[in-house]
Short mmCIF file of C-alpha atoms in Angstrom, two decimals:
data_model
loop_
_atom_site.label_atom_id
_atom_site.label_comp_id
_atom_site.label_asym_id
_atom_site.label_seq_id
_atom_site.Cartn_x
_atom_site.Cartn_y
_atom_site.Cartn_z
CA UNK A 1278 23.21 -192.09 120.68
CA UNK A 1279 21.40 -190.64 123.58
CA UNK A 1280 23.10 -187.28 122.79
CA UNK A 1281 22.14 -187.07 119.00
CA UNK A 1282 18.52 -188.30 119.67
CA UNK A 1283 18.25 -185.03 122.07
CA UNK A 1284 19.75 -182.48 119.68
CA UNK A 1285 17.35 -183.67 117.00
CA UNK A 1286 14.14 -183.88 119.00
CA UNK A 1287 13.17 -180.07 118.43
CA UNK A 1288 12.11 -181.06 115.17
CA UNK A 1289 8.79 -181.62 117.39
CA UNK A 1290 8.41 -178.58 118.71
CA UNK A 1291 7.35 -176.60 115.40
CA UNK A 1292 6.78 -176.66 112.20
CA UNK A 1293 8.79 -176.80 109.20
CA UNK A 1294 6.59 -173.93 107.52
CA UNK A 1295 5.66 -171.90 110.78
CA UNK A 1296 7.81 -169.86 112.53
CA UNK A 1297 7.91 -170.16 116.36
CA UNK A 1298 5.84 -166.73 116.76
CA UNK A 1299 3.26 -167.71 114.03
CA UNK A 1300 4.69 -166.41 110.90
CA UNK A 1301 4.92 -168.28 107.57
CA UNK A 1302 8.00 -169.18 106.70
CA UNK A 1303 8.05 -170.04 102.74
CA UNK A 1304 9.70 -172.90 101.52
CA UNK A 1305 11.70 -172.45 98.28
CA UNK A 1306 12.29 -176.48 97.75
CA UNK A 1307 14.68 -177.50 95.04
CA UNK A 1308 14.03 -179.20 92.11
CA UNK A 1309 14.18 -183.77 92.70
CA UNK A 1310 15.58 -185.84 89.73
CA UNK A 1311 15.92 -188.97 90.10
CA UNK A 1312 14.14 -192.37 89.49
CA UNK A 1313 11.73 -192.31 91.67
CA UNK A 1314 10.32 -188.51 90.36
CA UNK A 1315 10.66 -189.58 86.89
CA UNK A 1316 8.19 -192.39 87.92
CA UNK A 1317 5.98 -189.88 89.52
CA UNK A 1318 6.23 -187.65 86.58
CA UNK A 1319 5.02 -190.06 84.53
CA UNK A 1320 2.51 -191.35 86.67
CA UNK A 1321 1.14 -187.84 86.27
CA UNK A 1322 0.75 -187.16 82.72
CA UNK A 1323 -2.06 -190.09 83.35
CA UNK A 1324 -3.65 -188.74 86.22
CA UNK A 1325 -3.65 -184.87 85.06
CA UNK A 1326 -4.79 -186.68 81.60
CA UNK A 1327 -8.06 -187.78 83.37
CA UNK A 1328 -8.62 -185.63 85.92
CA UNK A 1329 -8.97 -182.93 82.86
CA UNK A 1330 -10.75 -185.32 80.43
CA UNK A 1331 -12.67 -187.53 82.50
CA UNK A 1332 -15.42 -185.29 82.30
CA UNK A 1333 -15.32 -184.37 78.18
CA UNK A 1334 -15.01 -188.26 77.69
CA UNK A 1335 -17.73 -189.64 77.32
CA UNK A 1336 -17.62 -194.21 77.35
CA UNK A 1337 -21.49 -195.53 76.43
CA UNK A 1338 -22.71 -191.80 76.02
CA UNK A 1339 -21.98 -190.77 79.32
CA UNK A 1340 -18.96 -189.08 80.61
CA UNK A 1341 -16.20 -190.92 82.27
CA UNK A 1342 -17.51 -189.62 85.77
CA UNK A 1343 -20.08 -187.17 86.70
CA UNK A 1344 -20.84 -186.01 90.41
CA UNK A 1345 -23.99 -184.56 89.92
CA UNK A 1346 -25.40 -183.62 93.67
CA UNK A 1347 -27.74 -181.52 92.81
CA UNK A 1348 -29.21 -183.97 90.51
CA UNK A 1349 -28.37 -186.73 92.74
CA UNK A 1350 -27.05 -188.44 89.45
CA UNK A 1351 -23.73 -190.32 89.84
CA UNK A 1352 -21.93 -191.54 86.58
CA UNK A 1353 -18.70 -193.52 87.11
CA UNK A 1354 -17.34 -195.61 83.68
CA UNK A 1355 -20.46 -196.26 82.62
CA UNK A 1356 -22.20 -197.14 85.60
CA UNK A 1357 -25.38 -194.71 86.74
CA UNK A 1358 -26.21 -194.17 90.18
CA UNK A 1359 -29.93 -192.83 90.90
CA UNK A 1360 -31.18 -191.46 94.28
CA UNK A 1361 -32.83 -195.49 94.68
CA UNK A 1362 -29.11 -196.84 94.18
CA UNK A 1363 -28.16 -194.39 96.89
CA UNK A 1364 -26.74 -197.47 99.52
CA UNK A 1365 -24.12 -198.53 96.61
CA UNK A 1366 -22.86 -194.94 96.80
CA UNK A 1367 -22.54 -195.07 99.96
CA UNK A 1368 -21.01 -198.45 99.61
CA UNK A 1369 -18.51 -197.49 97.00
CA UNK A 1370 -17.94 -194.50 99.12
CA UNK A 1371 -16.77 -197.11 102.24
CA UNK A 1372 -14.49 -199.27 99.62
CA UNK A 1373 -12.94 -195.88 98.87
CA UNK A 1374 -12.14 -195.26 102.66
CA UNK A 1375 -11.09 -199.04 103.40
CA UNK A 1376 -9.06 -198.71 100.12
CA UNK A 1377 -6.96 -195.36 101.25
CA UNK A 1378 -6.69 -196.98 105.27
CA UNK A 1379 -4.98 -200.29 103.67
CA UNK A 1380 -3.06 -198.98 101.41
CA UNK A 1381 -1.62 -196.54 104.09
CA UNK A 1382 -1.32 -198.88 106.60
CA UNK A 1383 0.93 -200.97 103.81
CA UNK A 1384 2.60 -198.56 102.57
CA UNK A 1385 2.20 -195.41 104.42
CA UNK A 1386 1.11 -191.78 102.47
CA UNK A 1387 0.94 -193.02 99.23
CA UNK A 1388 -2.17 -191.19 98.07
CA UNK A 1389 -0.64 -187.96 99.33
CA UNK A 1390 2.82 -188.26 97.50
CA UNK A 1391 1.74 -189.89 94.12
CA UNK A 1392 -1.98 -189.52 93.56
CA UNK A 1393 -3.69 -186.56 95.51
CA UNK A 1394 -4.53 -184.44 93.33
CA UNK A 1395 -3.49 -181.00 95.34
CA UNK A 1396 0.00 -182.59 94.76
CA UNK A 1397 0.10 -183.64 91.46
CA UNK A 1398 -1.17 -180.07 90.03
CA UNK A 1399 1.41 -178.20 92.89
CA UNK A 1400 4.83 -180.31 92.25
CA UNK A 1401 3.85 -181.33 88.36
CA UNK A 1402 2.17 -178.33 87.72
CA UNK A 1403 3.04 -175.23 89.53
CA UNK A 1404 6.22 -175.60 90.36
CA UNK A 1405 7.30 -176.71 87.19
CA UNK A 1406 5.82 -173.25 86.24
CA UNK A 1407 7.73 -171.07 89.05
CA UNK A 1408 10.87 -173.21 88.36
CA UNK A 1409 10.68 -172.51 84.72
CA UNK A 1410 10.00 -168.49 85.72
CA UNK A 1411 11.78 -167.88 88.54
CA UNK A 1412 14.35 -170.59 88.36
CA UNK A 1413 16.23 -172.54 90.27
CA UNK A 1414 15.36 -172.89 94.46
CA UNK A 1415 18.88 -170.80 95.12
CA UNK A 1416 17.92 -168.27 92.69
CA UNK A 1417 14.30 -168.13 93.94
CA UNK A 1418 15.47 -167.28 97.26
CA UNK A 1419 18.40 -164.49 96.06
CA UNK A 1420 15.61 -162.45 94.01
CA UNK A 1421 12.76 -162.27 96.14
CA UNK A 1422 15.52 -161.27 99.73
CA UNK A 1423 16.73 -158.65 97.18
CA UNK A 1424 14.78 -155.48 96.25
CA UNK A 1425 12.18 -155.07 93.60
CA UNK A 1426 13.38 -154.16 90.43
CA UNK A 1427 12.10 -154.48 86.85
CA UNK A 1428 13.01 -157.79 86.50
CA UNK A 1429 12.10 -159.29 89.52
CA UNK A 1430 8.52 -157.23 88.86
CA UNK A 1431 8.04 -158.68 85.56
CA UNK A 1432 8.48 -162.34 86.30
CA UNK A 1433 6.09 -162.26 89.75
CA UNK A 1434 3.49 -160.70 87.20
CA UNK A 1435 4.00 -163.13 84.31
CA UNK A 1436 3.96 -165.97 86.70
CA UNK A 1437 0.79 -164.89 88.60
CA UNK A 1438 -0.90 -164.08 85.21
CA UNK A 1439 -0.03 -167.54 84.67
CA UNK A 1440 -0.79 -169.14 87.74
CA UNK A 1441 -4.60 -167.43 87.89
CA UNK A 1442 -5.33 -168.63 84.03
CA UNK A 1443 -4.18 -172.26 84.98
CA UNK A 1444 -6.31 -171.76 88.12
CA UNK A 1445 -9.17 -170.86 86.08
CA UNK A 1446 -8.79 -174.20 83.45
CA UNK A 1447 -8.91 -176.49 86.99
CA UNK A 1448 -12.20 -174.41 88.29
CA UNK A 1449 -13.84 -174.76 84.89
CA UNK A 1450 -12.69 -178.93 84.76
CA UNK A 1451 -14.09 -179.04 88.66
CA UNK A 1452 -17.38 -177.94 87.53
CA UNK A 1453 -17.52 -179.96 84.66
CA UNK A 1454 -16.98 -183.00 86.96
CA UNK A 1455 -20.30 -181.46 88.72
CA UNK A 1456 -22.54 -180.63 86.11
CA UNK A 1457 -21.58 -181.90 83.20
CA UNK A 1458 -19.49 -181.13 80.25
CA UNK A 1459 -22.73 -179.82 78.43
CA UNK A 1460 -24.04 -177.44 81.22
CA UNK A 1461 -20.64 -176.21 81.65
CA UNK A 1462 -20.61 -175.08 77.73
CA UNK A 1463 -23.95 -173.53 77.89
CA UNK A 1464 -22.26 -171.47 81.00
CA UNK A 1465 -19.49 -170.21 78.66
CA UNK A 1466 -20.68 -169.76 75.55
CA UNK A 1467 -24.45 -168.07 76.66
CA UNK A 1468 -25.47 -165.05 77.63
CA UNK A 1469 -23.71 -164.28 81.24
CA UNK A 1470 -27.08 -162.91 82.76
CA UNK A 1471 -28.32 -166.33 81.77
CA UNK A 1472 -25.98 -168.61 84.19
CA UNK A 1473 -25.20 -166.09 87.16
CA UNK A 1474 -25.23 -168.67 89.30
CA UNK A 1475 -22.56 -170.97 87.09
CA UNK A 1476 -19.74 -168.02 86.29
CA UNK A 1477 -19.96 -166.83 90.32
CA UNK A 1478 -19.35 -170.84 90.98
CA UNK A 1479 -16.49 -170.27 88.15
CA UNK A 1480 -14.85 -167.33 89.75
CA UNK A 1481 -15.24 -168.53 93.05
CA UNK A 1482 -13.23 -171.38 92.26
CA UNK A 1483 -10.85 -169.89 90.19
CA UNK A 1484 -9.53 -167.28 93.13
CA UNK A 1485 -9.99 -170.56 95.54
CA UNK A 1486 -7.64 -172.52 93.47
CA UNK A 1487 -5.65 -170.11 92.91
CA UNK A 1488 -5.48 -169.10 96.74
CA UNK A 1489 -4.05 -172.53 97.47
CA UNK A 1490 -1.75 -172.98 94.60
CA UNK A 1491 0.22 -170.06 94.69
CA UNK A 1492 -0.18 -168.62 98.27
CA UNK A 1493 -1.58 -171.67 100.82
CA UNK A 1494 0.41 -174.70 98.90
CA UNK A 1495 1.70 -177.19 101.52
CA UNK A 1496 -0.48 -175.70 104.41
CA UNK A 1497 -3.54 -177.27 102.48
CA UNK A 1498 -1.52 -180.95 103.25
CA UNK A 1499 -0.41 -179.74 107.01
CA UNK A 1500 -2.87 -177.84 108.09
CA UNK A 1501 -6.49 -178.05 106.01
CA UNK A 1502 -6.24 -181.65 104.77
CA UNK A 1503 -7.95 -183.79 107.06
CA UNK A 1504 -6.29 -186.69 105.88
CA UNK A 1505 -2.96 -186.62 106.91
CA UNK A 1506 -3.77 -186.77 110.72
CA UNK A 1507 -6.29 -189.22 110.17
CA UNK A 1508 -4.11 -191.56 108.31
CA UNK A 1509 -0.82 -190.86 109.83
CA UNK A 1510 -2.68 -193.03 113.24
CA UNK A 1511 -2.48 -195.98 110.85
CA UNK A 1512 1.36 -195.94 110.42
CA UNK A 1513 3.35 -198.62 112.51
CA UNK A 1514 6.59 -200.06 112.87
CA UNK A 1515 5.58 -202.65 109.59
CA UNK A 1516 4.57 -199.88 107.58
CA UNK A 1517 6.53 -199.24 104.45
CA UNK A 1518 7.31 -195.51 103.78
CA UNK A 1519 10.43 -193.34 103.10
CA UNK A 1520 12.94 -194.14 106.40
CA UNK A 1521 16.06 -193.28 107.27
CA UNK A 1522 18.37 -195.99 108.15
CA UNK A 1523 19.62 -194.46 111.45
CA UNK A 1524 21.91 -197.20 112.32
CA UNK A 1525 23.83 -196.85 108.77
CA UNK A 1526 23.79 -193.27 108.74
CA UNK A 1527 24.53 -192.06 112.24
CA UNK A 1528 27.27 -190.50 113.47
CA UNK A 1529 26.51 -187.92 110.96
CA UNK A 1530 28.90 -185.50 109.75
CA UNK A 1531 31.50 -184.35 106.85
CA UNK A 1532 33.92 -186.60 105.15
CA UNK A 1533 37.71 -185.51 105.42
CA UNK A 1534 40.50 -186.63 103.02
CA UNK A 1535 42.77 -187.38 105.05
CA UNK A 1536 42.68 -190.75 106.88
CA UNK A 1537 41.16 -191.36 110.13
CA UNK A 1538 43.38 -191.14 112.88
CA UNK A 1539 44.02 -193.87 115.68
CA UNK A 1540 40.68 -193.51 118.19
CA UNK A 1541 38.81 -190.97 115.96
CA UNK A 1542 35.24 -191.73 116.10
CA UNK A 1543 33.57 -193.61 112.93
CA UNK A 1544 31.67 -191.65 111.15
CA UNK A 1545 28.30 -192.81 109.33
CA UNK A 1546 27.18 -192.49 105.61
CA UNK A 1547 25.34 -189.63 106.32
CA UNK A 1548 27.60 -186.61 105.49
CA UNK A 1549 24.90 -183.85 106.72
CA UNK A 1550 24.59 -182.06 103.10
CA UNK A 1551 20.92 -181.45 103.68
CA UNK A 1552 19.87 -182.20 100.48
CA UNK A 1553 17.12 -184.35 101.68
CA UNK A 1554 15.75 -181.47 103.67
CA UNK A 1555 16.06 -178.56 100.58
CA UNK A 1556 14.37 -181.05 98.70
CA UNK A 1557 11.53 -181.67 100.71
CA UNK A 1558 8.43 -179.76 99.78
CA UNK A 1559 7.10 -179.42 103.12
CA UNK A 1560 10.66 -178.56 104.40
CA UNK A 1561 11.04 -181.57 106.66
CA UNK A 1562 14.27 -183.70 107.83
CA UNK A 1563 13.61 -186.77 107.52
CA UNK A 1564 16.40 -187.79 109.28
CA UNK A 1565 13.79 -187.44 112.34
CA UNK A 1566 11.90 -189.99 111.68
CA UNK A 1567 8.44 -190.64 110.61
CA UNK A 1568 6.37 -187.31 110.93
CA UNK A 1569 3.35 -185.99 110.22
CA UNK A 1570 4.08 -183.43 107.55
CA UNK A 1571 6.27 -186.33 105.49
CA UNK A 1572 4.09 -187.16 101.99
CA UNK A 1573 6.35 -189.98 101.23
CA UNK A 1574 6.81 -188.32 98.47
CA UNK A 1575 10.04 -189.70 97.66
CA UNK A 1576 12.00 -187.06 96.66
CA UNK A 1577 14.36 -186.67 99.64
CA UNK A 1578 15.53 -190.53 98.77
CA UNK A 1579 16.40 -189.48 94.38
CA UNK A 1580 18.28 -186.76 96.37
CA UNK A 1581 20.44 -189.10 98.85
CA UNK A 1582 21.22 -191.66 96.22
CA UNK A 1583 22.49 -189.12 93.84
CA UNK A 1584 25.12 -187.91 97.35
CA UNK A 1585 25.54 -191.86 97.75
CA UNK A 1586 27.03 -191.91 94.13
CA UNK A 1587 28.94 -189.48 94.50
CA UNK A 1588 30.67 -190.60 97.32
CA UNK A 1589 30.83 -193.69 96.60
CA UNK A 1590 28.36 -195.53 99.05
CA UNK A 1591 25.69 -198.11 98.70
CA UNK A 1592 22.38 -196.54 97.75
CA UNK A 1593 19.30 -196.73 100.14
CA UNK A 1594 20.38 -194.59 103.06
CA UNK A 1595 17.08 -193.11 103.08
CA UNK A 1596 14.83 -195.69 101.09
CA UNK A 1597 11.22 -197.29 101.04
CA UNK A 1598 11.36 -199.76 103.88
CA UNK A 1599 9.50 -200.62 107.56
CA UNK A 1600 11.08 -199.33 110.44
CA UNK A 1601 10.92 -202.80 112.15
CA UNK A 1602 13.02 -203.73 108.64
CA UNK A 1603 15.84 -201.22 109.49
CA UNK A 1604 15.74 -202.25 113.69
CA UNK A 1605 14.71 -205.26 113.73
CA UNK A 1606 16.69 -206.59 110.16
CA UNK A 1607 13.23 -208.24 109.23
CA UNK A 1608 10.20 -207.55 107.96
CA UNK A 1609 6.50 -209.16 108.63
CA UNK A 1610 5.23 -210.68 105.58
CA UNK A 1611 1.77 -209.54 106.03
CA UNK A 1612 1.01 -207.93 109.31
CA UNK A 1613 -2.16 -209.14 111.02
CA UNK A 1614 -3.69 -205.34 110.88
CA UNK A 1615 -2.67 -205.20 106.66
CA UNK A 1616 -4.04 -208.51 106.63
CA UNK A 1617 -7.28 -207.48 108.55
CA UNK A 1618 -7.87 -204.51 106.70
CA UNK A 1619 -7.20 -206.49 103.24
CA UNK A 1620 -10.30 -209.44 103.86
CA UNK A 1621 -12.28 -205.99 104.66
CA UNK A 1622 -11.64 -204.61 101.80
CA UNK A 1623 -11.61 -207.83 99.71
CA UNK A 1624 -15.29 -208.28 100.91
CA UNK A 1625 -16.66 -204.96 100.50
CA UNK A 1626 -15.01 -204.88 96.81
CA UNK A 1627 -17.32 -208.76 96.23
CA UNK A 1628 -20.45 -207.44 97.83
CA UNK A 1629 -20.48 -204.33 95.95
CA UNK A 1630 -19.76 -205.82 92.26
CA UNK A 1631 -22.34 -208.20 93.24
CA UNK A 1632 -24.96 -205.90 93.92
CA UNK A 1633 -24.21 -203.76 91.20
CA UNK A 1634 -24.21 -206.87 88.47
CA UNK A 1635 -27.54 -207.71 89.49
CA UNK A 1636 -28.86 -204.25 89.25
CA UNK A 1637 -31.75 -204.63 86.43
CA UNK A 1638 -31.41 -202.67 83.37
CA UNK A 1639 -34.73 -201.16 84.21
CA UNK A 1640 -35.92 -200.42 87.74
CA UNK A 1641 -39.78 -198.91 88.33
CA UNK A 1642 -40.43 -197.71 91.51
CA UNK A 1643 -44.48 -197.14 91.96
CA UNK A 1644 -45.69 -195.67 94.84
CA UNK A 1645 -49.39 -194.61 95.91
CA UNK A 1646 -49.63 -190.79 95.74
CA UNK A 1647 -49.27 -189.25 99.23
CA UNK A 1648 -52.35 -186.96 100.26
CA UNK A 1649 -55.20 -188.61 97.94
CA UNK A 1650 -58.08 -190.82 98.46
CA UNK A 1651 -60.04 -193.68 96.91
CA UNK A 1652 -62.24 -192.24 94.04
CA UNK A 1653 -65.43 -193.65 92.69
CA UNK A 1654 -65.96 -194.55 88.88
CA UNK A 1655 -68.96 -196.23 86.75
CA UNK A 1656 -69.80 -199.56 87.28
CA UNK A 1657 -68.86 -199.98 91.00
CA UNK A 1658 -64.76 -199.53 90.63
CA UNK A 1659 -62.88 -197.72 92.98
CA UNK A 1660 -59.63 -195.78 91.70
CA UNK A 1661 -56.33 -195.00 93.51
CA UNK A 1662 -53.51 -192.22 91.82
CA UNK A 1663 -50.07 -193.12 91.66
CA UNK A 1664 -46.57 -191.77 91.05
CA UNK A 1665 -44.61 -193.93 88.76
CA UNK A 1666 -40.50 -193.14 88.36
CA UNK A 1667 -38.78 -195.84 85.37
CA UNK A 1668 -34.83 -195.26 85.76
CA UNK A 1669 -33.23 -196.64 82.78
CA UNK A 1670 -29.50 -198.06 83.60
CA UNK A 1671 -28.31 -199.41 79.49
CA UNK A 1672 -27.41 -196.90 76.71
CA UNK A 1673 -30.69 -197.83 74.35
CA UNK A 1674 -34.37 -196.48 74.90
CA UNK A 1675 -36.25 -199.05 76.76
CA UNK A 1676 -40.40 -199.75 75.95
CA UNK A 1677 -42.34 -200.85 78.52
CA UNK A 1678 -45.52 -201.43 80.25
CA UNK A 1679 -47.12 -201.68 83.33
CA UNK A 1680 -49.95 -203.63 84.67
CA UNK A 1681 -52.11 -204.81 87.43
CA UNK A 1682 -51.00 -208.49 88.93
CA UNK A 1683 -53.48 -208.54 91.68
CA UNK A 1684 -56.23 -208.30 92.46
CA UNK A 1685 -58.46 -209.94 90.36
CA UNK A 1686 -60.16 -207.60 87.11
CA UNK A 1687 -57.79 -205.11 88.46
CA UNK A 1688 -56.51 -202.61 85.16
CA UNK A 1689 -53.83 -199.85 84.90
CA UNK A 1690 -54.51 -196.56 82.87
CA UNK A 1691 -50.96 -194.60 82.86
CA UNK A 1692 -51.83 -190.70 82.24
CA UNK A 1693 -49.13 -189.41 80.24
CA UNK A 1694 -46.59 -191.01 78.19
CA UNK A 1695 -45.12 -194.22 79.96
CA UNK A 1696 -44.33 -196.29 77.22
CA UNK A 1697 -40.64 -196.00 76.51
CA UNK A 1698 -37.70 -194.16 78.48
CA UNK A 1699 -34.50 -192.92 76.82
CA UNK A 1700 -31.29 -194.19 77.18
CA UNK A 1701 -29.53 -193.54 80.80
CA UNK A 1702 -33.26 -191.68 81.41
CA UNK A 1703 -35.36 -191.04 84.15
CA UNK A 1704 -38.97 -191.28 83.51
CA UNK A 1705 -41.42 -189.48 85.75
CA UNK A 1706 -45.62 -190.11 85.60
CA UNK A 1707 -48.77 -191.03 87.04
CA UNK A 1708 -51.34 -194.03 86.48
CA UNK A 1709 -54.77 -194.80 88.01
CA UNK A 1710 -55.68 -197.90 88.88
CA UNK A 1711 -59.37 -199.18 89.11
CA UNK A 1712 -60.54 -202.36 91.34
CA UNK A 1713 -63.73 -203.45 91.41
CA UNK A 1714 -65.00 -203.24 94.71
CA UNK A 1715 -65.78 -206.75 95.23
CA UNK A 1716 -62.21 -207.32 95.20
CA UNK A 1717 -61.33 -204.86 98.10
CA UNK A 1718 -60.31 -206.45 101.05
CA UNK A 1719 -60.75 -203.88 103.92
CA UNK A 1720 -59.74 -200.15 104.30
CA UNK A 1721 -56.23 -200.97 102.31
CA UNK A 1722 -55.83 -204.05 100.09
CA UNK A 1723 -52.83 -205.21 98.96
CA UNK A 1724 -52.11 -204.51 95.65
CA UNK A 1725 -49.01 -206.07 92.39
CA UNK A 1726 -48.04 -204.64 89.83
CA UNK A 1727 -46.14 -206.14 87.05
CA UNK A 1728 -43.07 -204.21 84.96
CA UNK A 1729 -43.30 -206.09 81.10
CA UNK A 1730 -41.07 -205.88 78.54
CA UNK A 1731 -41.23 -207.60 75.09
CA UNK A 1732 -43.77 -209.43 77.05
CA UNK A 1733 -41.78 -210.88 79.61
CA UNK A 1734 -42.20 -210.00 83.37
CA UNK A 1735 -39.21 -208.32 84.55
CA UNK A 1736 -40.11 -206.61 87.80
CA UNK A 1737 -42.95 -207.16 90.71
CA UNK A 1738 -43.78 -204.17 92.60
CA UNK A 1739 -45.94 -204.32 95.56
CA UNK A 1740 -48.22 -201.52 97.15
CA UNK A 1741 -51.79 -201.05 98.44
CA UNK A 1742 -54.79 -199.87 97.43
CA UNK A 1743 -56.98 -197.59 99.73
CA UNK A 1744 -60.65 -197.99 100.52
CA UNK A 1745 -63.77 -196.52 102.32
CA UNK A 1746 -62.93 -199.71 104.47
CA UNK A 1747 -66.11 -201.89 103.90
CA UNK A 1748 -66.09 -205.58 102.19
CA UNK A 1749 -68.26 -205.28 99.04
CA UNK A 1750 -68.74 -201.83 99.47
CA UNK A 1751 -70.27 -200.29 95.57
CA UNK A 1752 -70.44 -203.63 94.57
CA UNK A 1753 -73.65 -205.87 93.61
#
């Protein structure tokens, strides 16, 4: 064993996809059937359904989901996130990591195989194309090592044609998801001089997209992606993820008819046919063992069961298990580390449907205007300026009015309109507010305001009031 774990441990020493003096070496991977792509094929269709709807959709008038940075407007089923609600973001952002570390640490890559979507539009997407084009993985590789002819020309041009116009319907869905489904119309269907900005955004994309689809492809996962050396450090011995049962498998090698003679070594299931590793579309074995550049994509295991048929030996050679499983024979229930990460996650998931159920439907955010001083009116009243913003979270315009709390003879004049703000709105004004000066307390007094609607007090907001800093100053 000793021997064979030598001979395969150059695996480490390179890349599947990189030659050993830096060049790329391009990975023709043949089509996977099986049960576990049709799952993934179908799991698709959904995904590639919202990823290119989500944005068009639109659940309570709002789209699905809208990442609107510039705007600092965050839509996500429903739900809108202002620049106030800016620590739920950032908590919803956290769930997302905890989320992706569990569910690796459980069961290894499985946001890179099923669900990333630089996966789903290569395999279900793209290489459906080029399959459909070029054909088959065998043929792909006997027409582009032979010499250009008219054939040959014809389908690289038809499938590039093809490969930049689908790259141009994902750059054009992108933006949507960044500015809206609206803004993105007005971009196509106005006057180019009149969105510059939007159709250079659109054709950058486009050649970006179409960069990574057709040139970069599994580079983006081994090389650009961040998240693959991140969360391959949370992969242990309990993690579930495609393995290789070594100790069924090994010694590999070819079947013979014939029977096995007295004292001839036993050979394992694994007949070394390699169609695990031509499957692979990052051009691993993983016959290795775990590595980096593995998706768990399944696709190498549709293609050993299929060679396990045929030769009549129990499925799951390479299958969805822990290593400690295949070593060890057992499994941990629930690993302390899952189970760690899981109350984690558990809690962030309560405190952040907590917060966001007692969000009010209306939030008013008053704030004394920065750079201004205490003015003087009739009748011994002092005024102060300032900026009001109403954010309006339910799908109906909402009327309301604000007024002065405290102090005493206190009253509110709002200059502008803030009376009513529309549905999923954001409301921007001013209002002065008068105090008699008898009811000044010092330089700043403390100051409430009260948010009414349908005459009923639903928000106190506090601030202060600034004066020349003398008790009774204007007054009797």
């Amino acid at each position: 064993m000793h021997t064979i774990d030598q001979a395969h441990e150059t695996f480490r020493d390179e890349l599947a996809s990189i030659a050993r003096d830096g060049r790329r070496k391009w990975i023709y991977a043949r089509q996977p059937a099986g049960r576990f792509y049709l799952a993934r094929t179908v799991l698709s269709w959904g995904l590639l359904a919202f990823l290119f709807l989500a944005p068009f959709v639109t659940f309570r008038g709002l789209p699905l989901v809208l990442l609107d940075i510039v705007e600092r407007r965050f839509v996500f089923f429903g739900l809108v996130f202002w620049p106030q609600d800016f620590y739920l973001v950032v908590l919803l952002a956290l769930t997302v990591l905890v989320t992706l570390a569990l569910s690796t640490a459980a069961f290894g890559r499985v946001w890179c195989g099923w669900l990333c979507p630089q996966t789903i539009f290569m395999e279900m997407l793209f290489r459906k194309i080029e399959y459909a084009i070029d054909g088959s993985a065998e043929q792909q590789v006997r027409r582009h090592r032979g010499p250009w002819t008219a054939d040959r020309i014809g389908r690289v041009v038809v499938k590039q044609a093809i490969f930049f116009a689908l790259a141009f319907v994902i750059a054009n869905v992108f933006l949507a998801w960044i500015i809206g489904a609206d803004e993105l119309r007005a971009i196509v269907t106005d006057p180019p001089a009149q969105h510059l900005t939007g159709l250079f955004a659109i054709t950058a994309f486009s050649f970006v997209f179409y960069a990574v689809f057709a040139r970069f492809r599994e580079q983006a996962c081994l090389v650009a992606c961040p998240y693959g050396r991140v969360m391959s450090a949370l992969i242990d011995a309990d993690t579930i993820k495609v393995t290789y049962d070594r100790s069924r498998g090994e010694p590999r090698g070819r079947r013979s008819a014939a029977p096995a003679s007295a004292g001839a070594p036993q050979r394992g299931d694994c007949i070394d046919c390699f169609q695990c590793v031509t499957v692979c579309p990052t051009g691993i074995d993983i016959r290795n063992g775990v590595q980096l550049e593995c998706l768990d994509c399944t696709s190498c295991i549709d293609a050993c069961d299929r060679v396990m048929d045929r030769i009549g030996r129990p499925r799951g050679l390479i299958r969805l298990t822990s290593h400690r499983a295949i070593t060890a024979l057992r499994r941990r229930r629930l690993p302390p580390r899952v189970a760690a990460y899981a109350a984690v996650w558990l809690g962030l998931v309560a405190l952040v449907s907590t917060l966001v159920a007692r969000r009010p439907d209306l939030d008013v955010l008053v704030l004394r205007q920065a750079g201004t001083m205490f003015t003087r009116l009739d009748a011994g009243n002092l005024a102060n300026f300032y900026t009001v913003q109403v954010f309006n979270r339910t799908a109906d315009a909402q009327a309301f009015e604000i007024v002065a709390a405290d102090p005493a003879g206190a009253t509110v004049t709002p200059l502008g309109l803030l009376s009513s703000v529309p549905p999923y709105g954001l409301l921007e004004g001013r209002l002065v507010l008068a105090v008699p000066s008898s009811g000044l307390r010092g330089a700043a007094t403390p100051v409430r305001f009260e948010v009414r609607m349908a005459g009923r007090t639903v928000q106190q907001i506090e601030s202060s009031f600034v004066g020349p800093g003398t008790v009774g100053v204007g007054g009797k």
